[in-house]
PDB file of C-alpha atoms in Angstrom:
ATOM      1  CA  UNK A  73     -39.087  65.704 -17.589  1.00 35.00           C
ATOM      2  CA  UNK A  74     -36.409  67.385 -15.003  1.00 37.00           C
ATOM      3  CA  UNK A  75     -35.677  63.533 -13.675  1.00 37.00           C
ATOM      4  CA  UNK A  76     -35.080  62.250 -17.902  1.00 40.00           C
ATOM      5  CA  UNK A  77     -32.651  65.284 -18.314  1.00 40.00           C
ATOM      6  CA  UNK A  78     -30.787  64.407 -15.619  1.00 40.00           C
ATOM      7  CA  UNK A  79     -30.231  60.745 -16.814  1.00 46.00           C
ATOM      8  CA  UNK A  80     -27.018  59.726 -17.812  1.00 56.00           C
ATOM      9  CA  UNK A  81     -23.322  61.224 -17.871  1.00 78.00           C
ATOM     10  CA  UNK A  82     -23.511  64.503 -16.097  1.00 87.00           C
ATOM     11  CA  UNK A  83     -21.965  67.557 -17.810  1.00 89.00           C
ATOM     12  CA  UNK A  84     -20.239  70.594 -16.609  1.00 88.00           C
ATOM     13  CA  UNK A  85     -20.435  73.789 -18.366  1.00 89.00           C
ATOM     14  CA  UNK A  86     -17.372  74.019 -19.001  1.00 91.00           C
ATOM     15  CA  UNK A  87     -17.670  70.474 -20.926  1.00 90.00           C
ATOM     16  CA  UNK A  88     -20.166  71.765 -23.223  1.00 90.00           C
ATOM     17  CA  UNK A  89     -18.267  74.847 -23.869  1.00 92.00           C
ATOM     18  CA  UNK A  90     -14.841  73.037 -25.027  1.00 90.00           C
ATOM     19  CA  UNK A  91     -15.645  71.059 -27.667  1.00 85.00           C
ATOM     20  CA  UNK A  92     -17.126  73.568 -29.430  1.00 91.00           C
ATOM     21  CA  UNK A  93     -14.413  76.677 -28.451  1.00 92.00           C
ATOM     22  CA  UNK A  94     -16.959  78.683 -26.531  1.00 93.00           C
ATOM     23  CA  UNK A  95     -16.929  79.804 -22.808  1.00 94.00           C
ATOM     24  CA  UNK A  96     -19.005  78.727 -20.088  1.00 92.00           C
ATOM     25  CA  UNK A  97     -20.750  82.386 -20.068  1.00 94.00           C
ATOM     26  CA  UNK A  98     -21.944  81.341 -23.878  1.00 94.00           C
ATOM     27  CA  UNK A  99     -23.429  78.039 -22.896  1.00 93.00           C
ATOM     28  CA  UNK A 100     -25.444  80.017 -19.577  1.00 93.00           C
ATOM     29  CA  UNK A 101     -26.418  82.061 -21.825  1.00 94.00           C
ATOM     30  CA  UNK A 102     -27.539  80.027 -24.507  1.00 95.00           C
ATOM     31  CA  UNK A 103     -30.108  77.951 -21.509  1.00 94.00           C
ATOM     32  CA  UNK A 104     -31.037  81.202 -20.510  1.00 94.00           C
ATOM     33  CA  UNK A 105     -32.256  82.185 -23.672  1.00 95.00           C
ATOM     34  CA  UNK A 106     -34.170  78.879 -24.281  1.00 96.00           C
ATOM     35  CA  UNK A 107     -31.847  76.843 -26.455  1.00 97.00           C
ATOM     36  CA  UNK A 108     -30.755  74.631 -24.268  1.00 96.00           C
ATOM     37  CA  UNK A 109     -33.211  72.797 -22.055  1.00 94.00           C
ATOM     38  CA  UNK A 110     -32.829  74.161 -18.285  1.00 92.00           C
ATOM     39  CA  UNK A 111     -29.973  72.475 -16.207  1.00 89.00           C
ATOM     40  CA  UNK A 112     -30.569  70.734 -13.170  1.00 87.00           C
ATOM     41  CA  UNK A 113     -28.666  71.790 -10.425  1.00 88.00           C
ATOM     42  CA  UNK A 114     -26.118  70.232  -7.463  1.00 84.00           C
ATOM     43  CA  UNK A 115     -26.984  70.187  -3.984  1.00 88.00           C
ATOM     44  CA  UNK A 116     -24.281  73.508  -4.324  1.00 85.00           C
ATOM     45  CA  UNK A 117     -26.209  74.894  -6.509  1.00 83.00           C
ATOM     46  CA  UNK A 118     -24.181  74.425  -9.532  1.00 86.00           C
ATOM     47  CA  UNK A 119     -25.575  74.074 -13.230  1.00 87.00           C
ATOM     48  CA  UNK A 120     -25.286  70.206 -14.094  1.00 90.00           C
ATOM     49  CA  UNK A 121     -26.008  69.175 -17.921  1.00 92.00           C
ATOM     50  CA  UNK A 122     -26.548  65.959 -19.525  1.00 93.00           C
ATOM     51  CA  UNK A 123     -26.018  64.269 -23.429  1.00 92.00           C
ATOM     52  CA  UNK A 124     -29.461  66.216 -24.182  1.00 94.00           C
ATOM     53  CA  UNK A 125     -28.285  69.645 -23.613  1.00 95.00           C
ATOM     54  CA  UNK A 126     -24.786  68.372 -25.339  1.00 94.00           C
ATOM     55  CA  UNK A 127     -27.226  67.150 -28.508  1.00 96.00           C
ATOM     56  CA  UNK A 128     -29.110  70.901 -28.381  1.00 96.00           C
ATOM     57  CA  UNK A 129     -26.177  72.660 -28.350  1.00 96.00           C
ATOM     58  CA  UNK A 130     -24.859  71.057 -31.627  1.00 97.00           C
ATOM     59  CA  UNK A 131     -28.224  71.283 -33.048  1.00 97.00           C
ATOM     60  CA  UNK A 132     -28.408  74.871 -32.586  1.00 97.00           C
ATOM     61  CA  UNK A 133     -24.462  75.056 -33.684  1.00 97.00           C
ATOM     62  CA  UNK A 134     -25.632  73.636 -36.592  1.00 97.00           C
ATOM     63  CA  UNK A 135     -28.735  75.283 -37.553  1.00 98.00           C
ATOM     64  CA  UNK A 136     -27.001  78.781 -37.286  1.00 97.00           C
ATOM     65  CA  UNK A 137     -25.411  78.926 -40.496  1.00 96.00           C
ATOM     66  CA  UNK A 138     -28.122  77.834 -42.420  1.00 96.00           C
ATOM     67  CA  UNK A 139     -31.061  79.715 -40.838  1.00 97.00           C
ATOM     68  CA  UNK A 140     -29.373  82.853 -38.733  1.00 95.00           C
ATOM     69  CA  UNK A 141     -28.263  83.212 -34.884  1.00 96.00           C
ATOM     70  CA  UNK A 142     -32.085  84.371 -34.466  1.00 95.00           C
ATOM     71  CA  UNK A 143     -34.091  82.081 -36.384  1.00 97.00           C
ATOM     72  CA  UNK A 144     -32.435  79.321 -34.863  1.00 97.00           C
ATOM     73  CA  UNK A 145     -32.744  81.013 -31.642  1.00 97.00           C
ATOM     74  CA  UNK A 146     -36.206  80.718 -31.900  1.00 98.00           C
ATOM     75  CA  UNK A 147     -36.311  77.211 -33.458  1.00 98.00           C
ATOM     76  CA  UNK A 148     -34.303  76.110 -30.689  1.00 98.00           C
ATOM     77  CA  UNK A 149     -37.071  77.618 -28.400  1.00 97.00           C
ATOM     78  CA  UNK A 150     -40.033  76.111 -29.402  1.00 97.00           C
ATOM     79  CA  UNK A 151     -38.072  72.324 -29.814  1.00 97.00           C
ATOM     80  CA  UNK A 152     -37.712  72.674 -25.745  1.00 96.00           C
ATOM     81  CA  UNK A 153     -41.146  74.123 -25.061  1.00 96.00           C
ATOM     82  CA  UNK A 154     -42.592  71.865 -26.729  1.00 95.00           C
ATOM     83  CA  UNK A 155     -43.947  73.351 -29.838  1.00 97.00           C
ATOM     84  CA  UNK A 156     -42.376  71.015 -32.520  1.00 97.00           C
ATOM     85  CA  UNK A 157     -44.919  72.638 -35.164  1.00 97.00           C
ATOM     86  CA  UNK A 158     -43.806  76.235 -34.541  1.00 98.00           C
ATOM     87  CA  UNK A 159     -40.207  75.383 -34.954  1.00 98.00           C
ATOM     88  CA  UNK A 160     -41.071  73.033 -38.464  1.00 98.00           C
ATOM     89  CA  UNK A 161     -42.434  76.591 -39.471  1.00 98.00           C
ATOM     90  CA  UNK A 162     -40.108  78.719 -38.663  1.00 98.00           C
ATOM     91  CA  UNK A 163     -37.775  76.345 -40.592  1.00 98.00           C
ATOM     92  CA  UNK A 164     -40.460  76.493 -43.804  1.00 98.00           C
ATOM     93  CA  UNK A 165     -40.047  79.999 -43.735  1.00 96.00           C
ATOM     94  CA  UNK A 166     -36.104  80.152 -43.946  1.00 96.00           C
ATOM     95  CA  UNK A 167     -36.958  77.590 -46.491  1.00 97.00           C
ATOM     96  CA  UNK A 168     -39.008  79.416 -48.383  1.00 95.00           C
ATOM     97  CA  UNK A 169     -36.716  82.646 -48.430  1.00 89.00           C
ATOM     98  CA  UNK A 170     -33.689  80.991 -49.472  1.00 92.00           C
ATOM     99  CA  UNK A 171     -36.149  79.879 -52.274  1.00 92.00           C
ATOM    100  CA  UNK A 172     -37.231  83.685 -53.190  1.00 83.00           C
ATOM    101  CA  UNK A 173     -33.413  84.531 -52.793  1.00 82.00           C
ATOM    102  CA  UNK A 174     -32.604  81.808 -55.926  1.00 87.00           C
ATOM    103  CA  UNK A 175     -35.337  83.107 -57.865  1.00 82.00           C
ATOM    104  CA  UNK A 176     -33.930  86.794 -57.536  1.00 76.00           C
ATOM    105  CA  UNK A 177     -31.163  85.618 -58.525  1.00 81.00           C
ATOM    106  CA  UNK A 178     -32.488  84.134 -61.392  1.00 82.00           C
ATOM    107  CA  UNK A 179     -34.168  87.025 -62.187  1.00 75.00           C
ATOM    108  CA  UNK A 180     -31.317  89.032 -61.913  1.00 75.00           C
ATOM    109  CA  UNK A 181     -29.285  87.122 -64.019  1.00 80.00           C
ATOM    110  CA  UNK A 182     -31.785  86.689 -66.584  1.00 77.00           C
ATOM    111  CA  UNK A 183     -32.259  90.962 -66.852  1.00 70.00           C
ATOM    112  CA  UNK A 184     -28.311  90.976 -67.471  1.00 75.00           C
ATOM    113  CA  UNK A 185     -28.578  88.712 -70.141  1.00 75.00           C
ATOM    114  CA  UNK A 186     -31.032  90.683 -71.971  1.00 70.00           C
ATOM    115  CA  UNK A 187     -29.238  93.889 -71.433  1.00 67.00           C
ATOM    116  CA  UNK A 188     -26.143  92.233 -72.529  1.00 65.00           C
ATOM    117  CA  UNK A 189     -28.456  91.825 -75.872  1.00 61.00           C
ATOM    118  CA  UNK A 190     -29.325  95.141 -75.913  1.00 55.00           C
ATOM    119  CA  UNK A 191     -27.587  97.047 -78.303  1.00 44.00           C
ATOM    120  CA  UNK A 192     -26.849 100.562 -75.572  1.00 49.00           C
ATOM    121  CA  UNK A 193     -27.995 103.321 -76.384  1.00 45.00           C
ATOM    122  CA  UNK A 194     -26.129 106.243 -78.432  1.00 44.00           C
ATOM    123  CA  UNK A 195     -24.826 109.047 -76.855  1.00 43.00           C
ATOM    124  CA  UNK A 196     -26.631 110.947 -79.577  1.00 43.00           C
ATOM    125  CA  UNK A 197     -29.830 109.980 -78.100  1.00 41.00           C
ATOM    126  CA  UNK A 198     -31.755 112.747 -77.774  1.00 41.00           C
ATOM    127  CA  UNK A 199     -29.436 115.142 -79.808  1.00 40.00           C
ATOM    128  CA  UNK A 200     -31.404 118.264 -80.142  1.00 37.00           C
ATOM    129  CA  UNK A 201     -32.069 118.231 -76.371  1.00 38.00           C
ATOM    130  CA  UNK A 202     -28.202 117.297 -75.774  1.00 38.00           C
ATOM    131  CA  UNK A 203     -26.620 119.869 -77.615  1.00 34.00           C
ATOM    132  CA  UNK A 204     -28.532 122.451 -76.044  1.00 35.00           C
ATOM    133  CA  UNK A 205     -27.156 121.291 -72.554  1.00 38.00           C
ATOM    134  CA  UNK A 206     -23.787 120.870 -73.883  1.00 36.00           C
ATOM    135  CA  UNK A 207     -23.502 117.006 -72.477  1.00 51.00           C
ATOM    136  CA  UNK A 208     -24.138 113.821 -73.562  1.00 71.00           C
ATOM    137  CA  UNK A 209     -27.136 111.701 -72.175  1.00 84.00           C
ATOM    138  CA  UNK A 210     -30.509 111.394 -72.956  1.00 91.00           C
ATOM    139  CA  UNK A 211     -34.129 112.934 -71.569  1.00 92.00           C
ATOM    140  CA  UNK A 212     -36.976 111.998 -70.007  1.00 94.00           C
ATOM    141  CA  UNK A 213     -39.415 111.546 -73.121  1.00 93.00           C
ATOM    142  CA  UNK A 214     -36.616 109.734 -75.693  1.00 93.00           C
ATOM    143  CA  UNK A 215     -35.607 107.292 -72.180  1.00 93.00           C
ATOM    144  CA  UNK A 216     -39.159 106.422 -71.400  1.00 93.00           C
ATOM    145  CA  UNK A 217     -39.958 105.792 -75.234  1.00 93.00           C
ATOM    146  CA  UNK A 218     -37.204 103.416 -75.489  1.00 89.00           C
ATOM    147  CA  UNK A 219     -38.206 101.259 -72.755  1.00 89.00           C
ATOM    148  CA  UNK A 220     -42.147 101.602 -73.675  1.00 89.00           C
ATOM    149  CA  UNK A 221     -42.849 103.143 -70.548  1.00 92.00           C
ATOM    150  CA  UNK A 222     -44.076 106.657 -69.050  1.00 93.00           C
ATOM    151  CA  UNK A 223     -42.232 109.755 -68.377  1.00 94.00           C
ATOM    152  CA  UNK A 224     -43.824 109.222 -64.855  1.00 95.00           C
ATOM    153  CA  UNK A 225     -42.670 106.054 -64.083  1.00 95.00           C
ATOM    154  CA  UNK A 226     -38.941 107.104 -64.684  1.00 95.00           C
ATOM    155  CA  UNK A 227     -39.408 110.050 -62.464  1.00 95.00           C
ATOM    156  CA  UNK A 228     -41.198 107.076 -59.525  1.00 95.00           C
ATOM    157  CA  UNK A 229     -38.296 105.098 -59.937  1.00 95.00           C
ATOM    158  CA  UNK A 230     -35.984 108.264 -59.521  1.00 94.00           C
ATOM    159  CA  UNK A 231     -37.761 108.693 -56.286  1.00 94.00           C
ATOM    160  CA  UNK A 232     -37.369 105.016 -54.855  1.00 92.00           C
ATOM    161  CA  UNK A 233     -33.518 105.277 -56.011  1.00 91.00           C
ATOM    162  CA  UNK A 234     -33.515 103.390 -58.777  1.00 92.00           C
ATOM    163  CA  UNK A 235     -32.512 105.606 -61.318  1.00 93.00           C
ATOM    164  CA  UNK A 236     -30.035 109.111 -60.324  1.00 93.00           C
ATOM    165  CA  UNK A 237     -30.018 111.506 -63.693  1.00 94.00           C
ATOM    166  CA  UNK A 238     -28.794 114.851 -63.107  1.00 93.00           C
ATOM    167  CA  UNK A 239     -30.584 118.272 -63.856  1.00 93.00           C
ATOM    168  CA  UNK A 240     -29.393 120.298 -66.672  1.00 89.00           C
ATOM    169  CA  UNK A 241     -28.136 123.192 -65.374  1.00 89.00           C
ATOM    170  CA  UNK A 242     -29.949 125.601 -68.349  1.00 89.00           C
ATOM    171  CA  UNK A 243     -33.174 124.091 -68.677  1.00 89.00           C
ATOM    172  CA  UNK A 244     -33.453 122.017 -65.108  1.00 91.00           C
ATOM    173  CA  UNK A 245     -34.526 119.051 -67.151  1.00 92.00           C
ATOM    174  CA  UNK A 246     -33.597 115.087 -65.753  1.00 93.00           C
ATOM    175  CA  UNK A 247     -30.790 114.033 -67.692  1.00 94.00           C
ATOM    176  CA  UNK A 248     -29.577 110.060 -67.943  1.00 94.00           C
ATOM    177  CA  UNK A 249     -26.329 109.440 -68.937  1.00 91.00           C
ATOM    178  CA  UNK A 250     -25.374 106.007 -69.689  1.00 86.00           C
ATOM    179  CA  UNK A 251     -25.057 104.272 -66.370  1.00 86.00           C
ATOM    180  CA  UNK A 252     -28.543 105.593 -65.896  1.00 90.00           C
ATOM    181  CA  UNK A 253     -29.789 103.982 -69.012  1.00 89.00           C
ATOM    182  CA  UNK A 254     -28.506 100.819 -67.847  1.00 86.00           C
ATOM    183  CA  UNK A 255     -29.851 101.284 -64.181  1.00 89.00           C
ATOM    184  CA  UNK A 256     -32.891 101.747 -65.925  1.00 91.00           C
ATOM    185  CA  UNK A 257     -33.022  99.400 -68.145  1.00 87.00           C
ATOM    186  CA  UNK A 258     -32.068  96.904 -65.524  1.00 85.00           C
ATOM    187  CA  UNK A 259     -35.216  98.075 -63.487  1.00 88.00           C
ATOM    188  CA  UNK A 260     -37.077  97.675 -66.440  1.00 86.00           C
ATOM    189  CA  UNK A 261     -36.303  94.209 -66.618  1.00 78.00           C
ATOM    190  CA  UNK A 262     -36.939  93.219 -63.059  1.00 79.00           C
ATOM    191  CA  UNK A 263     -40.563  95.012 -62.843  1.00 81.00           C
ATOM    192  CA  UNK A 264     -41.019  92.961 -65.744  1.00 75.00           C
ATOM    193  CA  UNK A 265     -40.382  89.978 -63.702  1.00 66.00           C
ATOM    194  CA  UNK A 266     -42.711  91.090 -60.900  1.00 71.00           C
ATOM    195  CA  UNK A 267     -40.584  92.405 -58.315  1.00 78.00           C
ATOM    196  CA  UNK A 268     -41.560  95.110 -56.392  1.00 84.00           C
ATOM    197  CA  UNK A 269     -39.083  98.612 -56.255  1.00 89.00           C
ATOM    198  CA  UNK A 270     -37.866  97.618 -52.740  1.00 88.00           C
ATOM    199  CA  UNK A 271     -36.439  94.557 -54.545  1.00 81.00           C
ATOM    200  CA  UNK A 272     -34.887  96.206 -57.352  1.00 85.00           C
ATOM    201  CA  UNK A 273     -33.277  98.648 -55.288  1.00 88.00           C
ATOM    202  CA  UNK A 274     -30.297  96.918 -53.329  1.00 84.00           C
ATOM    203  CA  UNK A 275     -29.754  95.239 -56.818  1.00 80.00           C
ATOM    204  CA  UNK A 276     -29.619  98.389 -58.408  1.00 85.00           C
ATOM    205  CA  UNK A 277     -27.071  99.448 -55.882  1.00 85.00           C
ATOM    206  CA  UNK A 278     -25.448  96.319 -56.169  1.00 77.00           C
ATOM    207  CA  UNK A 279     -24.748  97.322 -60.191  1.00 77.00           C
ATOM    208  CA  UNK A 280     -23.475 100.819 -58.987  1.00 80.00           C
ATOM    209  CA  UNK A 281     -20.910  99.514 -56.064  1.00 79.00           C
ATOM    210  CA  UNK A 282     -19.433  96.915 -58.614  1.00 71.00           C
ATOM    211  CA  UNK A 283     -18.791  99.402 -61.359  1.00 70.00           C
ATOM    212  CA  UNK A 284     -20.747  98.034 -64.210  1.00 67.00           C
ATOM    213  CA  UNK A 285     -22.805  95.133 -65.115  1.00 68.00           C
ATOM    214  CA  UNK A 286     -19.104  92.954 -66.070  1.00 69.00           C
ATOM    215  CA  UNK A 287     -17.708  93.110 -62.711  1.00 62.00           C
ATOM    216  CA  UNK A 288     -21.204  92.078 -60.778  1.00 66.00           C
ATOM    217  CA  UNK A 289     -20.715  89.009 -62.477  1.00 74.00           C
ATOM    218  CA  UNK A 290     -18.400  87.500 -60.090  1.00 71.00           C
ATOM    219  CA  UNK A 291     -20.702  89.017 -57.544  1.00 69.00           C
ATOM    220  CA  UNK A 292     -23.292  87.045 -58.567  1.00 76.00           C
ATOM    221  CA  UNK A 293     -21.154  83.552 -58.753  1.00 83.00           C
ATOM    222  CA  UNK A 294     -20.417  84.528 -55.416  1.00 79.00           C
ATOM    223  CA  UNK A 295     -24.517  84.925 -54.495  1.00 79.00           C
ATOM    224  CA  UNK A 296     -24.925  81.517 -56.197  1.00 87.00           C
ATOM    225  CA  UNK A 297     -21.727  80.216 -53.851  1.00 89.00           C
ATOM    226  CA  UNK A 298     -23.684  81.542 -50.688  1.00 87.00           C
ATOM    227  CA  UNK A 299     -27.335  80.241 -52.033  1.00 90.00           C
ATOM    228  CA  UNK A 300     -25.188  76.790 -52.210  1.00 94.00           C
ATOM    229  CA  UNK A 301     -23.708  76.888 -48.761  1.00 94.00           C
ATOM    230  CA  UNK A 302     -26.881  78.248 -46.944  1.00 95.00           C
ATOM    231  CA  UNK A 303     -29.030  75.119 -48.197  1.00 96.00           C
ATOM    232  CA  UNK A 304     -26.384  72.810 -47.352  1.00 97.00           C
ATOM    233  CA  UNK A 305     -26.047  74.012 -43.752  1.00 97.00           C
ATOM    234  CA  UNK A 306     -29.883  73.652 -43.341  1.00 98.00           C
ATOM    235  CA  UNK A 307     -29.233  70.259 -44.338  1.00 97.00           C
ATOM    236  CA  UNK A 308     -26.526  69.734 -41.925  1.00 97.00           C
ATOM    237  CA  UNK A 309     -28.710  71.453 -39.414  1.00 97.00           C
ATOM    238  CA  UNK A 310     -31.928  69.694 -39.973  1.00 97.00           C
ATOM    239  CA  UNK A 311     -29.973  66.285 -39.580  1.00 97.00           C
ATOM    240  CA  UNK A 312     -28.734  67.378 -35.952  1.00 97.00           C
ATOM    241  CA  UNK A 313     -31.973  68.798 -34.765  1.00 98.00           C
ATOM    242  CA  UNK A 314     -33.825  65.078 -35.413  1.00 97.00           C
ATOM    243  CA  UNK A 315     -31.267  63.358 -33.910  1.00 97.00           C
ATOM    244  CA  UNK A 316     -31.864  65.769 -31.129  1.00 97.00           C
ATOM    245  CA  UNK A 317     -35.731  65.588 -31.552  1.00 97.00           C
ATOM    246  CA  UNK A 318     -34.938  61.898 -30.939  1.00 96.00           C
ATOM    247  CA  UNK A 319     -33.029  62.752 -27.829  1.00 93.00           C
ATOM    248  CA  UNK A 320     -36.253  64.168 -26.565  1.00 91.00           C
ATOM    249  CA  UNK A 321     -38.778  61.334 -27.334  1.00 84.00           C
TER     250      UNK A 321
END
């Protein structure tokens, strides 16, 4: 193996390192950490590289933006010890997650739609308890009825942070004013679809930082945009590792 990478044109570090604008530090450290195969070395002592550790650099270039500075890390690993199998899983499993990120989006997506055809609720819901805190919003009981589920599952999504009502300041009772009744309705809609309250929450948050569900629109054209990019660049990246599986034999 040492005698096949040391075939060919040999490489300096600092050759590697150019044509892709990193130092010579980067590309030690990168064969230190396993993702380039190990150098073979002058009679000074110096690192010398061939086309091989040229073809895993821009494989692992290449696999970054698609699967993570870890992941391909790790990929890159198991290609030059020898465990082709590990590093076809490791690439499943970015697979598969970019395929439960679509489908969140999806189901995101699909819960603004039907809140979208939701008539909202009035701010009369809930009068008689209203009036007697002086504020708008509705209760516990009137919320939970609406959405055809318990009093105690409101006050279990209050505690994973998907819903934030305030406390009347007479009677202590939750009250939800109207982003509430959307955050709620929202998380409705997603346990609905299956996902589990650590889901829901960054996408509940996600609702809150944009203002609304109108301005998380472009938020989510720009998830879709990402979703796009990220399963190109595994394309791009799964192209350069087999030509650089090829490299290897």
């Amino acid at each position: 193996m040492g005698r096949n990478l040391q075939s060919g044109e040999r490489l300096r570090p600092v050759d590697l390192a150019r044509g892709h604008g990193l130092s010579t530090q980067a590309v030690r450290n990168y064969e230190e950490a396993g993702i380039l195969p190990a150098a073979g070395r002058t009679p000074h002592g110096y690192r010398t590289y061939t086309s091989l550790h040229a073809g895993a650099l821009r494989a692992f270039l290449a696999l970054v933006p698609g699967h993570g500075h870890q992941t391909a890390t790790s990929i890159m690993r198991a290609v030059n010890q020898g465990a082709v199998d590990e590093a076809f899983r490791l690439i499943d499993e970015s697979h598969a997650q970019l395929l439960d990120d679509r489908r969140t989006l999806q189901a995101v997506e699909s819960a603004l739609r039907d809140l979208e055809r939701t008539t909202p609720p009035e701010p009369g819901v809930g009068s008689e308890s209203a009036a007697v805190s002086g504020a708008s919003g509705t209760f516990i009981g009137p919320l939970a009825g609406k959405l055809g589920i318990r009093p105690a599952t409101l006050r279990k999504w209050e505690r994973a942070g998907l819903v934030r009502p305030r406390r009347d300041p007479m009677t202590g009772y939750r009250v939800y004013d109207e982003a509430d009744v959307r955050d709620a309705r929202l998380a409705h809609q997603l346990r609905r679809g299956g996902y589990l309250l650590e889901q829901i929450a960054p996408l509940i948050a996600q609702v809150r930082a944009a203002g609304g569900l109108e301005p998380l629109e472009a938020a989510l054209c720009d998830w879709c945009g990402r979703l796009s990019a990220r399963g190109r660049a595994m394309l791009t990246g799964a192209a350069e590792l087999e030509t650089y599986l090829r490299k290897r034999g």
